[in-house]
GROMACS .gro file of C-alpha atoms in nm:
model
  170
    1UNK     CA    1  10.614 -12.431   3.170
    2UNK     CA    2  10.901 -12.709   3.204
    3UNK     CA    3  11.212 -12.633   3.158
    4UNK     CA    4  11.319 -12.403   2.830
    5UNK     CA    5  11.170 -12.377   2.497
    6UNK     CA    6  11.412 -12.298   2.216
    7UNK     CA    7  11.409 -12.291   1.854
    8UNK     CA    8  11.509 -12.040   1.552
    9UNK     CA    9  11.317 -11.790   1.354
   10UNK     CA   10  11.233 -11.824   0.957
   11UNK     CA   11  11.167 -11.564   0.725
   12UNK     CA   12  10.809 -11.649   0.745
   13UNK     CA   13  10.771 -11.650   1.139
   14UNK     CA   14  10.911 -11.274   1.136
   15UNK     CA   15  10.628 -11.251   0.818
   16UNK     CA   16  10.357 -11.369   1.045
   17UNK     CA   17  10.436 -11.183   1.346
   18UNK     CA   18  10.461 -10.856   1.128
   19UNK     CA   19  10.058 -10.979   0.998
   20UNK     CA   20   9.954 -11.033   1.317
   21UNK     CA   21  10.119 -10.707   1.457
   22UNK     CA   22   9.952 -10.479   1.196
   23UNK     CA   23   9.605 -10.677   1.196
   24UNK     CA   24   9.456 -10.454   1.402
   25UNK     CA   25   9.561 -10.143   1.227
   26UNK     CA   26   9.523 -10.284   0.887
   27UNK     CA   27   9.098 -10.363   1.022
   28UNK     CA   28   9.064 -10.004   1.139
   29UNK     CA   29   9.224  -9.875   0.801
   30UNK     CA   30   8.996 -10.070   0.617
   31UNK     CA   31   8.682  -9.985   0.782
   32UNK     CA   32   8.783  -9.580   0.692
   33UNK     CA   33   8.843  -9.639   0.337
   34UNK     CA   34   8.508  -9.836   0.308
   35UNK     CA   35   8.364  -9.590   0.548
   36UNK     CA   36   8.478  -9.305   0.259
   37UNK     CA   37   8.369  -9.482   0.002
   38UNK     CA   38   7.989  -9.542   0.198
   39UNK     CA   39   8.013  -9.169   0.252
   40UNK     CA   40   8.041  -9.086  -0.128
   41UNK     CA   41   7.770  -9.306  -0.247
   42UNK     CA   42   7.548  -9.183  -0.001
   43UNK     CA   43   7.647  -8.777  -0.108
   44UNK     CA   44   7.615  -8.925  -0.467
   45UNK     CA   45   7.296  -9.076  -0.426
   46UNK     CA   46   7.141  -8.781  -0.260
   47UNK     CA   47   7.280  -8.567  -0.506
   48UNK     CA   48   7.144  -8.718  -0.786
   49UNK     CA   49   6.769  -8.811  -0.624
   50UNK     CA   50   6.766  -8.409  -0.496
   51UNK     CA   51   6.731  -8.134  -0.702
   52UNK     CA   52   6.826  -7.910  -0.458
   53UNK     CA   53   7.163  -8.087  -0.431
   54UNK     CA   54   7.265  -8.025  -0.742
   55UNK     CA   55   7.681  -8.017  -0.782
   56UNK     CA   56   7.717  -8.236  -0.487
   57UNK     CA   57   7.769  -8.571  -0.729
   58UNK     CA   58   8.106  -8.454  -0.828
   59UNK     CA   59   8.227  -8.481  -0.450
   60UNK     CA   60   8.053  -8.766  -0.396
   61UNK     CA   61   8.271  -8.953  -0.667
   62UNK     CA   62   8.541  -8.801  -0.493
   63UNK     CA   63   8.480  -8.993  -0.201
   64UNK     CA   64   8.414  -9.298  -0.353
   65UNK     CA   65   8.703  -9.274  -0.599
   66UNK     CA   66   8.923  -9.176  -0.277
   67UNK     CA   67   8.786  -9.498  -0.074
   68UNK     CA   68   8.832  -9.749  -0.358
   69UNK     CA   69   9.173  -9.601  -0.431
   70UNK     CA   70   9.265  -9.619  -0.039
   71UNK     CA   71   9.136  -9.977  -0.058
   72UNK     CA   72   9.348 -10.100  -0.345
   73UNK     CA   73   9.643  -9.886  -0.218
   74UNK     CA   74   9.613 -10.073   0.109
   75UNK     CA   75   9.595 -10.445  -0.076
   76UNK     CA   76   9.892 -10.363  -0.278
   77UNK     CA   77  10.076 -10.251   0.083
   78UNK     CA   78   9.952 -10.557   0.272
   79UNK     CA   79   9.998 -10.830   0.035
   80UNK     CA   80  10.304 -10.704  -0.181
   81UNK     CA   81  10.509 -10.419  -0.058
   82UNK     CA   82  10.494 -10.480   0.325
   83UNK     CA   83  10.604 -10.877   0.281
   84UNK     CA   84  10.883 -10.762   0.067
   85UNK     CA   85  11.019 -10.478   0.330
   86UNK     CA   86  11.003 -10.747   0.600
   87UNK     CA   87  11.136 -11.048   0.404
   88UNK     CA   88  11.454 -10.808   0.337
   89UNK     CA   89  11.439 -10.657   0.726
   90UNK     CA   90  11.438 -11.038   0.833
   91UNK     CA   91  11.760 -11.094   0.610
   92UNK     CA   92  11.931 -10.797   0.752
   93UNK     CA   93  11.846 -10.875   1.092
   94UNK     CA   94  12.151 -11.148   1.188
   95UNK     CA   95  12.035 -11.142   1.550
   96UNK     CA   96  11.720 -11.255   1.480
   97UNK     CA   97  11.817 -11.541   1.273
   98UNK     CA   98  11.984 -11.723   1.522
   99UNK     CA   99  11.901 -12.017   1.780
  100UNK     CA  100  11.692 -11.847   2.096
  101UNK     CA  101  11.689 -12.011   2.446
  102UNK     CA  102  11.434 -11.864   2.648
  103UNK     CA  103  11.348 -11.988   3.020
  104UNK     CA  104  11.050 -11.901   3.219
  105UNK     CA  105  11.037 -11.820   3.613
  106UNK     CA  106  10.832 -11.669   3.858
  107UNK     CA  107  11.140 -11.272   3.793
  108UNK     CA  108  11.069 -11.260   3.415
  109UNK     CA  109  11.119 -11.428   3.113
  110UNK     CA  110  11.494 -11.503   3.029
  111UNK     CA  111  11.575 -11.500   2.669
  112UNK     CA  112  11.984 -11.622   2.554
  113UNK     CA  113  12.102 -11.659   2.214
  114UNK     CA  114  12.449 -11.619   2.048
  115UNK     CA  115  12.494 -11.264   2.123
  116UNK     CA  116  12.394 -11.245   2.485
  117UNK     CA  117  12.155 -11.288   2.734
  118UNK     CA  118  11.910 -11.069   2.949
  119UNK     CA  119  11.605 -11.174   3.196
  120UNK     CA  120  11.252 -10.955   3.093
  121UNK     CA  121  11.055 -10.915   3.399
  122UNK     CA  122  10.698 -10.966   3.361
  123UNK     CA  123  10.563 -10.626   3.450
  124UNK     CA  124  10.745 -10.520   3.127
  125UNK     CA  125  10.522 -10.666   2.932
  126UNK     CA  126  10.231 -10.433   2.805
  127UNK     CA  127  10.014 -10.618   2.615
  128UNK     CA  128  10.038 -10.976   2.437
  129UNK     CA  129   9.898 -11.127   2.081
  130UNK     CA  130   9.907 -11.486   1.910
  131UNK     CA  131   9.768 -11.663   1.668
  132UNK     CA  132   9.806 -12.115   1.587
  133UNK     CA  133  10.134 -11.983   1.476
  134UNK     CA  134  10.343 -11.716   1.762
  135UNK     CA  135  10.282 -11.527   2.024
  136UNK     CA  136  10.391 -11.160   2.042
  137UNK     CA  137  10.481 -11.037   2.371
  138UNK     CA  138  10.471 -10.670   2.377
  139UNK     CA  139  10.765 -10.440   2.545
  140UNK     CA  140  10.534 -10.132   2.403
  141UNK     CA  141  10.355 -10.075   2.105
  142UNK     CA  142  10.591 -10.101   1.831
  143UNK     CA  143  10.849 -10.364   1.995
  144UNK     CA  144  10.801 -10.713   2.111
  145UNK     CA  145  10.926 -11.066   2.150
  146UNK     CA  146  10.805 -11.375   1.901
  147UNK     CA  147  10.768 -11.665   2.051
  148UNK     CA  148  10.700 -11.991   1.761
  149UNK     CA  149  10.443 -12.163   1.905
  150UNK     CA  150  10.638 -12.513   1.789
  151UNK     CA  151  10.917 -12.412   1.987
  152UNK     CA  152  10.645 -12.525   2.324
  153UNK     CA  153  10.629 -12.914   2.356
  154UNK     CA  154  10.293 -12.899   2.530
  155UNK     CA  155   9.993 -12.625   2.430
  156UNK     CA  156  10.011 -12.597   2.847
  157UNK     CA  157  10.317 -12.486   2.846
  158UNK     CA  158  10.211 -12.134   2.654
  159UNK     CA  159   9.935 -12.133   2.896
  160UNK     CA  160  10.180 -12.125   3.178
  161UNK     CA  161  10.379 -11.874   3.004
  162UNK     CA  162  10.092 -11.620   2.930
  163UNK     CA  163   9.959 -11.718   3.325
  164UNK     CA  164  10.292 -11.516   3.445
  165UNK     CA  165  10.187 -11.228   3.272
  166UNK     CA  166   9.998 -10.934   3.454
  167UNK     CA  167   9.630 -10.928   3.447
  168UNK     CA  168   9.570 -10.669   3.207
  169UNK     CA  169   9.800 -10.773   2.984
  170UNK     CA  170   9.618 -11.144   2.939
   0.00000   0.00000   0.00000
């Protein structure tokens, strides 16, 4: 990486890197709920080939009525209430919505904006996620750094930025 990259953060950066941090736990709460509602039609279905089964239907419904439910309940979060909570986060934030400098070296990555400075070594860093649009650099699991991808002048300079990191973390 040449030089430093710098650039601001929009409301819909801090969206995206909030998607793209709860991807991963929004795929494994999906694959429950359907995994419920698979579980109640195959109760259901049992219950109503079997004679020997017999009451079993109800709590099959229950399952699928409790996995469509948890489906739709997770929709609503993802695509209404979550954007919202961020969108006014974002707003409250005032640190975030100002110009970042950051500069890469061999130490750490140094970040500087309005309100101060501080250098990140790269052993800090625990794991790392992007998409076309940021990259997330993880301090642990709940905390990280967004990087805008069109902050970097050349796609080879976020290569050389993820290179520094340590092997386990690529």
């Amino acid at each position: 990486m040449r030089g430093t990259i710098s650039g601001t953060l929009d409301a819909e950066d801090y969206l995206a890197a909030q998607r793209l941090h709860q991807a991963a736990a929004n795929a494994r709460f999906l694959k429950l709920d359907i995994g419920l509602l698979l579980l109640g039609a195959t109760i259901w279905g049992i219950a109503r080939a079997w004679p020997g089964a017999a009451g079993w239907d109800g709590v099959g419904i229950i399952f699928i009525v409790g996995g469509a439910a948890a489906i739709c309940i997770q929709l609503l979060m993802a695509r209404i209430v979550a954007p919202r909570l961020w969108r006014r986060h974002f707003r409250q934030q005032k640190t975030a919505q100002t110009p970042f400098e950051y500069r890469v070296d061999a130490d750490g990555l140094h970040v500087r904006t309005a309100h101060g400075q501080a250098m990140r070594p790269w052993n800090v860093f625990h794991k790392v996620r992007q998409n076309d649009r940021l990259v997330l650099l993880y301090h642990n699991d709940v905390l990280f750094e967004i990087l805008a991808k069109r902050w970097f002048s050349d796609p080879e300079d976020i290569a050389g930025l993820l290179r520094h990191l340590p092997a386990p973390v690529r």
